[in-house]
Short mmCIF file of N, CA and C in Angstrom, two decimals:
data_model
loop_
_atom_site.label_atom_id
_atom_site.label_comp_id
_atom_site.label_asym_id
_atom_site.label_seq_id
_atom_site.Cartn_x
_atom_site.Cartn_y
_atom_site.Cartn_z
N MET H 21 25.82 -16.73 65.01
CA MET H 21 24.83 -16.86 66.20
C MET H 21 23.79 -15.38 65.77
N ARG H 22 24.23 -14.70 64.91
CA ARG H 22 23.38 -14.02 64.26
C ARG H 22 22.04 -14.53 64.10
N ILE H 23 20.78 -13.63 64.69
CA ILE H 23 19.48 -14.58 64.02
C ILE H 23 18.62 -13.79 63.13
N SER H 24 18.02 -14.45 62.49
CA SER H 24 16.65 -13.50 61.69
C SER H 24 15.73 -14.29 61.97
N LEU H 25 14.78 -13.69 62.26
CA LEU H 25 13.40 -14.49 62.80
C LEU H 25 12.02 -14.04 61.80
N LYS H 26 11.22 -14.51 61.60
CA LYS H 26 9.87 -13.79 60.53
C LYS H 26 8.87 -13.96 61.69
N PHE H 27 8.46 -12.70 61.64
CA PHE H 27 6.98 -12.84 62.37
C PHE H 27 6.02 -11.96 61.80
N PRO H 28 4.85 -12.09 62.22
CA PRO H 28 3.67 -11.51 61.81
C PRO H 28 4.17 -9.89 61.40
N LYS H 29 3.35 -9.44 60.40
CA LYS H 29 3.09 -7.93 60.19
C LYS H 29 2.86 -7.16 61.22
N ARG H 30 2.01 -7.75 61.91
CA ARG H 30 1.78 -7.11 63.19
C ARG H 30 2.33 -6.80 63.90
N LEU H 31 3.38 -7.68 64.43
CA LEU H 31 4.40 -7.42 65.47
C LEU H 31 5.58 -6.74 64.67
N ALA H 32 5.62 -6.61 63.68
CA ALA H 32 6.95 -5.83 62.94
C ALA H 32 6.61 -4.45 63.08
N ALA H 33 4.91 -4.03 62.62
CA ALA H 33 4.67 -2.79 63.30
C ALA H 33 4.76 -2.03 64.50
N GLY H 34 4.70 -3.45 65.14
CA GLY H 34 4.33 -2.73 66.67
C GLY H 34 6.09 -2.90 67.19
N ALA H 35 6.97 -3.50 66.81
CA ALA H 35 8.47 -3.50 66.71
C ALA H 35 8.89 -1.84 66.10
N ALA H 36 8.75 -1.74 65.28
CA ALA H 36 8.81 -0.46 64.49
C ALA H 36 8.34 1.00 65.32
N LEU H 37 6.92 0.69 66.29
CA LEU H 37 6.43 1.78 67.11
C LEU H 37 7.62 1.95 68.07
N CYS H 38 8.15 0.69 68.83
CA CYS H 38 9.14 0.70 69.65
C CYS H 38 10.31 1.64 69.48
N LEU H 39 10.86 1.75 68.28
CA LEU H 39 12.03 2.68 68.21
C LEU H 39 11.81 4.03 68.34
N ALA H 40 10.37 4.69 68.22
CA ALA H 40 9.85 5.52 68.38
C ALA H 40 10.09 6.22 70.33
N ALA H 41 9.99 5.05 70.99
CA ALA H 41 10.00 5.34 72.49
C ALA H 41 11.56 5.79 72.70
N PRO H 42 10.94 6.78 73.80
CA PRO H 42 12.10 7.39 74.61
C PRO H 42 13.44 6.49 75.11
N LEU H 43 14.51 6.90 74.49
CA LEU H 43 15.43 6.29 75.36
C LEU H 43 16.43 7.36 76.54
N LEU H 44 16.43 6.48 77.81
CA LEU H 44 17.80 7.12 78.33
C LEU H 44 19.07 6.57 78.34
N LEU H 45 19.86 7.32 78.18
CA LEU H 45 21.13 6.88 78.02
C LEU H 45 22.10 6.56 78.76
N GLY H 46 21.50 5.94 80.25
CA GLY H 46 22.42 5.06 81.14
C GLY H 46 21.54 5.54 82.33
N ALA H 47 22.41 4.72 83.30
CA ALA H 47 21.31 4.41 84.56
C ALA H 47 22.08 5.33 85.47
N SER H 48 21.23 5.47 86.78
CA SER H 48 21.99 6.36 87.78
C SER H 48 23.09 5.51 88.71
N GLY H 49 23.67 5.96 89.53
CA GLY H 49 23.99 5.56 90.75
C GLY H 49 25.14 4.75 90.38
N SER H 50 25.30 3.48 90.82
CA SER H 50 26.26 2.30 90.76
C SER H 50 25.56 1.51 89.20
N LEU H 51 24.83 1.94 88.94
CA LEU H 51 24.22 1.27 87.48
C LEU H 51 24.41 1.91 86.22
N LYS H 52 26.09 1.91 86.20
CA LYS H 52 26.25 2.97 84.68
C LYS H 52 26.87 1.82 84.28
N VAL H 53 26.58 2.03 82.42
CA VAL H 53 27.63 0.97 81.63
C VAL H 53 28.51 1.34 81.74
N GLY H 54 29.31 -0.33 81.88
CA GLY H 54 30.90 -0.10 82.27
C GLY H 54 31.33 -0.53 83.04
N ALA H 55 30.13 -0.27 84.52
CA ALA H 55 30.72 -0.65 85.90
C ALA H 55 30.38 -2.15 86.07
N VAL H 56 31.05 -2.36 87.26
CA VAL H 56 30.51 -3.80 87.77
C VAL H 56 28.83 -3.76 87.84
N ALA H 57 28.23 -4.52 87.89
CA ALA H 57 26.74 -4.59 87.84
C ALA H 57 26.54 -4.87 89.58
N THR H 58 26.06 -4.12 89.81
CA THR H 58 25.51 -4.29 91.07
C THR H 58 24.69 -5.53 91.68
N PRO H 59 24.96 -6.53 92.57
CA PRO H 59 24.63 -8.13 93.05
C PRO H 59 23.20 -7.47 93.07
N PHE H 60 22.20 -8.82 92.61
CA PHE H 60 20.95 -8.61 92.94
C PHE H 60 20.49 -9.81 92.98
N GLU H 61 19.25 -9.93 93.79
CA GLU H 61 18.23 -10.91 93.51
C GLU H 61 16.92 -11.02 93.10
N LEU H 62 16.61 -11.94 92.29
CA LEU H 62 15.22 -12.02 91.65
C LEU H 62 14.43 -13.37 92.41
N THR H 63 12.98 -12.59 92.56
CA THR H 63 12.35 -13.72 93.21
C THR H 63 11.34 -14.21 91.96
N LEU H 64 11.32 -15.09 91.28
CA LEU H 64 10.57 -15.64 90.29
C LEU H 64 8.96 -15.80 90.31
N ILE H 65 8.31 -15.77 89.68
CA ILE H 65 6.76 -16.07 89.92
C ILE H 65 6.74 -17.20 90.76
N ASP H 66 7.44 -18.13 90.56
CA ASP H 66 7.05 -19.26 91.43
C ASP H 66 7.78 -19.53 92.75
N GLY H 67 8.25 -18.41 93.51
CA GLY H 67 9.22 -18.27 94.62
C GLY H 67 10.44 -18.43 94.60
N THR H 68 10.98 -19.18 93.24
CA THR H 68 12.40 -19.37 93.26
C THR H 68 13.26 -18.01 93.59
N LYS H 69 14.55 -18.51 93.96
CA LYS H 69 15.31 -17.12 94.24
C LYS H 69 16.08 -17.70 93.42
N VAL H 70 17.03 -16.41 92.66
CA VAL H 70 18.02 -16.54 91.55
C VAL H 70 18.70 -15.54 91.93
N SER H 71 19.83 -15.32 92.11
CA SER H 71 20.62 -14.18 92.61
C SER H 71 22.33 -14.42 91.33
N SER H 72 22.72 -13.14 91.24
CA SER H 72 23.62 -12.56 90.37
C SER H 72 24.68 -13.23 90.31
N ALA H 73 25.10 -14.10 91.97
CA ALA H 73 26.33 -14.86 91.57
C ALA H 73 25.61 -15.95 91.05
N ASP H 74 24.38 -16.63 90.64
CA ASP H 74 24.14 -17.89 90.34
C ASP H 74 24.28 -17.46 88.68
N LEU H 75 24.41 -16.53 88.05
CA LEU H 75 24.62 -16.23 86.62
C LEU H 75 26.01 -15.88 86.51
N ARG H 76 26.90 -15.84 87.26
CA ARG H 76 27.96 -15.60 86.66
C ARG H 76 28.51 -16.56 85.29
N GLY H 77 29.05 -15.76 84.52
CA GLY H 77 29.88 -16.33 83.17
C GLY H 77 28.62 -16.68 82.02
N GLN H 78 27.45 -16.02 82.79
CA GLN H 78 26.30 -16.40 81.36
C GLN H 78 26.08 -14.40 81.12
N VAL H 79 25.50 -14.33 80.05
CA VAL H 79 25.04 -12.86 79.60
C VAL H 79 23.69 -12.96 80.04
N VAL H 80 23.30 -11.69 80.50
CA VAL H 80 21.91 -11.60 81.52
C VAL H 80 21.30 -10.65 81.10
N VAL H 81 19.96 -10.75 80.91
CA VAL H 81 19.01 -9.38 80.71
C VAL H 81 17.97 -9.29 81.60
N LEU H 82 17.76 -8.29 82.04
CA LEU H 82 16.78 -8.06 83.14
C LEU H 82 15.53 -6.92 82.05
N ASN H 83 14.75 -7.62 82.18
CA ASN H 83 13.51 -7.05 81.13
C ASN H 83 12.52 -6.32 82.16
N PHE H 84 12.15 -5.21 82.60
CA PHE H 84 11.39 -4.64 83.07
C PHE H 84 9.85 -4.34 81.97
N TRP H 85 8.91 -4.78 82.03
CA TRP H 85 7.96 -4.67 81.65
C TRP H 85 6.30 -4.63 82.61
N ALA H 86 5.67 -4.15 81.64
CA ALA H 86 4.06 -4.16 82.22
C ALA H 86 2.81 -4.53 81.13
N THR H 87 2.11 -5.02 81.87
CA THR H 87 0.82 -5.63 80.95
C THR H 87 -0.18 -4.70 80.08
N TRP H 88 0.04 -3.15 80.58
CA TRP H 88 -0.21 -2.10 80.38
C TRP H 88 0.17 -1.30 79.08
N CYS H 89 1.60 -1.89 79.08
CA CYS H 89 2.41 -1.29 78.19
C CYS H 89 2.83 -1.96 76.82
N GLY H 90 2.39 -0.83 75.67
CA GLY H 90 2.17 -1.29 74.57
C GLY H 90 3.50 -1.92 74.13
N PRO H 91 4.79 -1.09 73.89
CA PRO H 91 5.69 -1.50 73.21
C PRO H 91 6.45 -2.53 74.12
N CYS H 92 5.91 -3.02 75.36
CA CYS H 92 6.46 -4.28 76.03
C CYS H 92 5.25 -5.29 75.17
N LYS H 93 4.62 -4.80 75.05
CA LYS H 93 3.55 -6.01 74.23
C LYS H 93 4.19 -6.85 72.95
N ALA H 94 5.20 -5.73 72.18
CA ALA H 94 5.54 -5.98 70.83
C ALA H 94 7.04 -6.80 71.38
N GLU H 95 7.90 -6.09 72.36
CA GLU H 95 8.95 -6.69 72.72
C GLU H 95 8.99 -8.30 73.00
N ARG H 96 7.85 -8.55 73.85
CA ARG H 96 7.98 -9.60 74.38
C ARG H 96 7.79 -10.95 73.68
N PRO H 97 7.36 -11.38 72.88
CA PRO H 97 7.34 -12.53 72.25
C PRO H 97 8.91 -12.46 71.26
N LEU H 98 9.21 -11.21 70.91
CA LEU H 98 10.66 -11.11 70.21
C LEU H 98 11.71 -11.66 71.35
N LEU H 99 11.67 -11.01 72.14
CA LEU H 99 12.54 -11.40 73.27
C LEU H 99 12.65 -12.95 73.98
N ASP H 100 11.35 -13.39 73.75
CA ASP H 100 11.39 -14.61 73.99
C ASP H 100 11.54 -15.55 73.14
N ARG H 101 11.46 -15.51 71.97
CA ARG H 101 12.02 -16.31 71.00
C ARG H 101 13.47 -16.22 70.83
N TYR H 102 14.17 -15.23 70.98
CA TYR H 102 15.53 -14.67 70.84
C TYR H 102 16.13 -15.50 72.04
N TYR H 103 15.14 -15.46 73.38
CA TYR H 103 15.89 -16.19 74.50
C TYR H 103 15.99 -17.96 74.05
N GLU H 104 15.25 -18.37 73.20
CA GLU H 104 14.99 -19.57 73.25
C GLU H 104 15.88 -20.01 72.46
N ILE H 105 16.36 -19.40 71.21
CA ILE H 105 17.11 -19.87 70.42
C ILE H 105 18.50 -19.44 70.96
N GLN H 106 18.90 -18.47 71.46
CA GLN H 106 20.14 -18.31 72.20
C GLN H 106 20.85 -18.92 73.37
N LYS H 107 19.87 -19.29 73.97
CA LYS H 107 19.97 -19.59 75.37
C LYS H 107 20.84 -20.77 75.52
N VAL H 108 21.15 -21.47 74.52
CA VAL H 108 22.11 -22.78 74.36
C VAL H 108 23.89 -21.94 74.40
N HIS H 109 24.19 -20.68 74.10
CA HIS H 109 24.99 -19.68 73.91
C HIS H 109 25.63 -19.31 75.13
N GLY H 110 24.33 -19.28 76.33
CA GLY H 110 24.54 -18.78 77.54
C GLY H 110 23.83 -17.34 77.90
N LEU H 111 22.77 -17.28 77.31
CA LEU H 111 21.95 -16.15 77.35
C LEU H 111 21.23 -16.81 78.33
N ARG H 112 20.60 -15.70 79.48
CA ARG H 112 19.41 -15.53 80.50
C ARG H 112 18.68 -14.56 80.31
N VAL H 113 17.35 -14.69 80.09
CA VAL H 113 16.46 -13.69 80.15
C VAL H 113 15.63 -13.65 81.30
N PHE H 114 15.16 -12.39 82.00
CA PHE H 114 14.26 -12.38 82.83
C PHE H 114 13.30 -11.23 82.98
N ALA H 115 12.06 -11.14 82.97
CA ALA H 115 11.00 -10.64 82.77
C ALA H 115 10.77 -10.63 84.06
N ILE H 116 10.67 -8.91 84.45
CA ILE H 116 10.53 -8.48 85.53
C ILE H 116 9.27 -7.94 85.60
N THR H 117 8.04 -8.41 86.42
CA THR H 117 6.77 -7.63 86.19
C THR H 117 6.56 -6.12 87.06
N THR H 118 6.32 -5.28 86.36
CA THR H 118 6.13 -4.02 87.66
C THR H 118 4.97 -3.96 88.87
N GLU H 119 5.08 -3.53 89.38
CA GLU H 119 3.79 -3.39 90.39
C GLU H 119 2.71 -2.98 89.95
N ASP H 120 2.95 -1.98 89.01
CA ASP H 120 1.18 -2.07 88.40
C ASP H 120 0.49 -2.71 87.48
N SER H 121 1.22 -3.87 87.26
CA SER H 121 0.91 -4.81 86.06
C SER H 121 -0.20 -5.39 86.74
N LEU H 122 -0.80 -6.37 86.11
CA LEU H 122 -1.82 -7.65 86.99
C LEU H 122 -1.09 -8.39 88.13
N GLN H 123 -1.95 -9.30 88.68
CA GLN H 123 -1.23 -9.67 89.76
C GLN H 123 -0.61 -11.20 89.13
N PRO H 124 0.07 -11.70 89.72
CA PRO H 124 0.98 -13.06 89.27
C PRO H 124 -0.25 -14.19 88.64
N PHE H 125 -1.19 -14.51 89.52
CA PHE H 125 -2.03 -15.58 89.39
C PHE H 125 -2.76 -14.97 88.12
N GLN H 126 -3.21 -13.61 87.51
CA GLN H 126 -3.70 -13.42 86.12
C GLN H 126 -2.94 -13.62 85.14
N LEU H 127 -1.67 -13.84 85.21
CA LEU H 127 -0.51 -13.95 84.32
C LEU H 127 -0.58 -15.60 84.01
N LYS H 128 -1.10 -15.87 84.47
CA LYS H 128 -0.64 -17.54 84.37
C LYS H 128 -0.16 -18.27 83.40
N LYS H 129 -1.34 -18.08 82.11
CA LYS H 129 -1.44 -18.18 80.86
C LYS H 129 -0.09 -17.73 80.20
N LEU H 130 0.13 -16.80 80.20
CA LEU H 130 1.17 -15.97 79.80
C LEU H 130 2.37 -16.53 80.03
N PHE H 131 2.52 -16.78 81.12
CA PHE H 131 3.84 -17.42 81.86
C PHE H 131 4.27 -18.44 81.66
N ALA H 132 2.75 -19.46 81.37
CA ALA H 132 2.67 -20.83 80.83
C ALA H 132 3.47 -20.94 79.31
N ILE H 133 3.74 -20.08 78.46
CA ILE H 133 3.93 -19.93 77.08
C ILE H 133 5.19 -19.69 76.97
N MET H 134 5.65 -18.91 78.00
CA MET H 134 6.96 -18.24 78.12
C MET H 134 8.27 -18.87 78.24
N HIS H 135 8.95 -18.64 77.46
CA HIS H 135 10.38 -19.32 77.65
C HIS H 135 11.18 -18.56 78.59
N ILE H 136 11.59 -16.95 78.47
CA ILE H 136 12.04 -16.38 79.78
C ILE H 136 11.51 -16.40 81.12
N GLN H 137 12.32 -16.36 81.87
CA GLN H 137 11.81 -16.65 83.33
C GLN H 137 10.90 -15.40 83.61
N PRO H 138 9.68 -15.76 84.22
CA PRO H 138 9.20 -13.99 84.77
C PRO H 138 9.68 -14.03 86.22
N ALA H 139 9.75 -12.74 86.61
CA ALA H 139 10.35 -12.31 87.84
C ALA H 139 8.92 -11.30 88.63
N ARG H 140 8.76 -11.50 89.60
CA ARG H 140 7.83 -10.84 90.46
C ARG H 140 8.59 -9.39 90.97
N ARG H 141 10.20 -10.14 91.56
CA ARG H 141 10.66 -8.77 92.19
C ARG H 141 12.04 -8.92 91.94
N ILE H 142 12.73 -7.79 92.20
CA ILE H 142 14.28 -7.69 92.18
C ILE H 142 14.77 -6.73 93.31
N LYS H 143 15.74 -7.30 93.95
CA LYS H 143 16.24 -6.81 95.45
C LYS H 143 17.66 -6.42 94.78
N GLY H 144 18.42 -5.09 94.78
CA GLY H 144 19.80 -4.93 94.59
C GLY H 144 19.61 -3.32 93.62
N GLY H 145 18.62 -2.58 93.76
CA GLY H 145 19.06 -1.37 93.03
C GLY H 145 18.53 -1.45 91.67
N TYR H 146 17.89 -2.50 91.13
CA TYR H 146 17.47 -2.13 89.86
C TYR H 146 16.32 -1.75 89.64
N SER H 147 16.19 -1.33 88.87
CA SER H 147 14.65 -0.41 88.33
C SER H 147 14.13 -0.31 86.98
N ASP H 148 13.07 -0.03 86.81
CA ASP H 148 12.66 0.74 85.47
C ASP H 148 13.30 2.40 85.42
N LEU H 149 13.58 2.96 84.32
CA LEU H 149 14.32 4.01 84.30
C LEU H 149 13.71 5.12 83.95
N GLY H 150 12.57 4.89 84.13
CA GLY H 150 11.42 6.11 84.04
C GLY H 150 10.38 5.79 83.00
N ALA H 151 10.78 5.01 82.43
CA ALA H 151 9.58 4.16 81.22
C ALA H 151 9.65 2.84 81.07
N LEU H 152 8.74 2.25 80.31
CA LEU H 152 8.96 1.00 80.32
C LEU H 152 8.78 0.42 78.59
N PRO H 153 9.22 -0.37 78.12
CA PRO H 153 9.86 -1.27 78.98
C PRO H 153 11.70 -1.04 78.90
N THR H 154 12.23 -1.11 80.09
CA THR H 154 13.49 -1.07 80.53
C THR H 154 14.36 -2.40 80.30
N ASN H 155 15.43 -2.12 79.79
CA ASN H 155 16.44 -3.42 79.62
C ASN H 155 17.64 -2.87 80.61
N TYR H 156 18.32 -3.56 80.88
CA TYR H 156 20.00 -4.16 81.29
C TYR H 156 20.43 -5.49 81.07
N ILE H 157 21.71 -5.05 80.11
CA ILE H 157 22.39 -6.15 79.87
C ILE H 157 23.54 -6.21 80.42
N ILE H 158 23.78 -7.42 80.91
CA ILE H 158 25.19 -7.79 81.97
C ILE H 158 25.61 -8.72 81.26
N ASP H 159 27.37 -8.21 80.94
CA ASP H 159 27.74 -9.21 80.60
C ASP H 159 28.46 -10.42 81.10
N ARG H 160 29.37 -11.41 80.51
CA ARG H 160 29.70 -12.75 81.41
C ARG H 160 30.65 -12.40 82.24
N ALA H 161 31.47 -11.19 82.31
CA ALA H 161 32.19 -10.67 83.34
C ALA H 161 31.85 -10.13 84.46
N GLY H 162 30.31 -9.90 84.18
CA GLY H 162 29.54 -9.25 85.31
C GLY H 162 29.45 -7.44 85.19
N ARG H 163 29.60 -7.21 84.20
CA ARG H 163 29.54 -5.39 83.71
C ARG H 163 28.02 -5.42 83.14
N ILE H 164 28.02 -4.05 83.56
CA ILE H 164 26.76 -3.33 82.69
C ILE H 164 27.13 -3.09 81.62
N ARG H 165 26.54 -3.68 80.47
CA ARG H 165 26.71 -3.49 79.21
C ARG H 165 25.92 -2.29 78.56
N TYR H 166 24.72 -2.95 78.93
CA TYR H 166 23.36 -1.86 78.24
C TYR H 166 22.56 -1.38 79.36
N ALA H 167 21.89 -0.09 79.68
CA ALA H 167 20.98 0.25 80.45
C ALA H 167 20.26 1.59 79.60
N LYS H 168 18.92 0.70 79.12
CA LYS H 168 18.22 1.78 78.17
C LYS H 168 16.87 1.63 78.85
N THR H 169 16.14 2.50 78.34
CA THR H 169 14.25 2.55 78.06
C THR H 169 14.31 2.12 76.58
N GLY H 170 13.11 1.60 76.38
CA GLY H 170 12.41 1.58 74.82
C GLY H 170 12.68 0.00 74.35
N ALA H 171 11.72 -0.53 73.74
CA ALA H 171 11.89 -1.81 73.33
C ALA H 171 12.91 -2.21 72.31
N PHE H 172 13.45 -3.45 72.37
CA PHE H 172 14.36 -3.86 71.65
C PHE H 172 13.56 -4.42 70.43
N ASP H 173 14.16 -4.55 69.39
CA ASP H 173 13.70 -5.08 67.68
C ASP H 173 15.40 -5.98 67.70
N LEU H 174 14.54 -6.69 66.58
CA LEU H 174 15.82 -7.87 66.32
C LEU H 174 17.16 -7.25 65.89
N ASN H 175 17.36 -6.04 65.27
CA ASN H 175 18.75 -5.57 64.71
C ASN H 175 19.63 -5.21 66.30
N ALA H 176 18.46 -4.65 66.96
CA ALA H 176 19.03 -3.98 68.30
C ALA H 176 19.67 -5.36 69.27
N LEU H 177 18.78 -5.96 69.22
CA LEU H 177 18.79 -7.56 70.13
C LEU H 177 20.34 -8.14 69.37
N ASN H 178 20.41 -8.25 68.37
CA ASN H 178 21.73 -8.94 67.37
C ASN H 178 23.15 -7.72 67.39
N LYS H 179 22.67 -6.68 67.84
CA LYS H 179 23.88 -5.60 67.81
C LYS H 179 24.21 -6.10 69.17
N GLU H 180 23.46 -5.84 70.35
CA GLU H 180 23.78 -5.86 71.75
C GLU H 180 24.43 -7.26 72.15
N LEU H 181 23.59 -8.25 71.92
CA LEU H 181 23.71 -9.46 72.29
C LEU H 181 24.90 -10.51 71.49
N VAL H 182 24.75 -10.69 70.36
CA VAL H 182 25.97 -11.34 69.36
C VAL H 182 27.05 -11.34 69.89
N PRO H 183 27.81 -10.09 69.92
CA PRO H 183 29.16 -9.93 70.38
C PRO H 183 29.22 -10.64 71.83
N LEU H 184 28.44 -10.06 72.77
CA LEU H 184 28.72 -10.39 74.15
C LEU H 184 28.58 -12.15 74.30
N LEU H 185 27.46 -12.75 73.39
CA LEU H 185 27.67 -14.15 73.69
C LEU H 185 28.67 -14.90 72.96
N ALA H 186 29.71 -14.06 72.07
CA ALA H 186 30.87 -14.43 71.46
C ALA H 186 31.65 -14.67 72.54
N GLU H 187 31.80 -13.72 73.34
CA GLU H 187 33.25 -13.55 74.27
C GLU H 187 33.13 -15.02 74.98
N PRO H 188 34.06 -15.36 75.66
CA PRO H 188 34.71 -16.49 76.11
C PRO H 188 34.09 -16.49 77.89
N VAL H 189 33.80 -17.33 78.25
CA VAL H 189 33.59 -17.10 80.06
C VAL H 189 34.93 -16.95 80.97
N PRO H 190 34.50 -15.62 81.25
CA PRO H 190 36.29 -15.20 81.79
C PRO H 190 36.30 -16.34 83.03
N VAL H 191 37.78 -16.55 83.25
CA VAL H 191 38.36 -17.00 84.32
C VAL H 191 38.04 -16.70 85.73
N ALA H 192 38.18 -15.59 85.89
CA ALA H 192 37.80 -14.97 87.22
C ALA H 192 36.60 -13.83 86.88
N VAL H 193 35.41 -13.99 87.66
CA VAL H 193 34.87 -12.79 87.38
C VAL H 193 34.97 -11.81 88.59
N PRO H 194 35.23 -10.20 88.07
CA PRO H 194 35.06 -9.47 89.06
C PRO H 194 34.38 -9.34 90.42
N ALA H 195 35.04 -9.11 91.70
CA ALA H 195 34.06 -9.33 92.78
C ALA H 195 32.86 -8.13 92.56
N SER H 196 32.20 -7.80 93.54
CA SER H 196 31.39 -6.66 93.16
C SER H 196 31.77 -5.64 94.42
#
């Protein structure tokens, strides 16, 4: 399930710049790595609601981004392509647009070509961790396995997601 992707040099250079982005080593409150994930509800751009309960047994990435964020612009196509390839293994990725981005109607063309699902808001205590992009990864058992700022590159995606996607779907998912 390890993925190797080829991207234009411009994207590779942008991904390299993302590595220099500051990292925050954990979330505050009940959103700590290793803890049971706090329940959440996403409102997608089209108004559809998706709850954490709907996603049980899948590996979930919550990606907070903004239109003005340089590392986000480099990460978005990589994350989108990665999701397109790995969704058959139980990966779900949601791009949560921050409030200081363009209005959803202004992003219509971008959303039309994206495979990851764009969300306009999330309820449940999840937010950016002081910098963008911020990513949370929740495993099949409903535990937070990753909570950091900084853009993913391909090696980081493989390192974090491939082992989680290889895990079996748990018989019983812990209650929150």
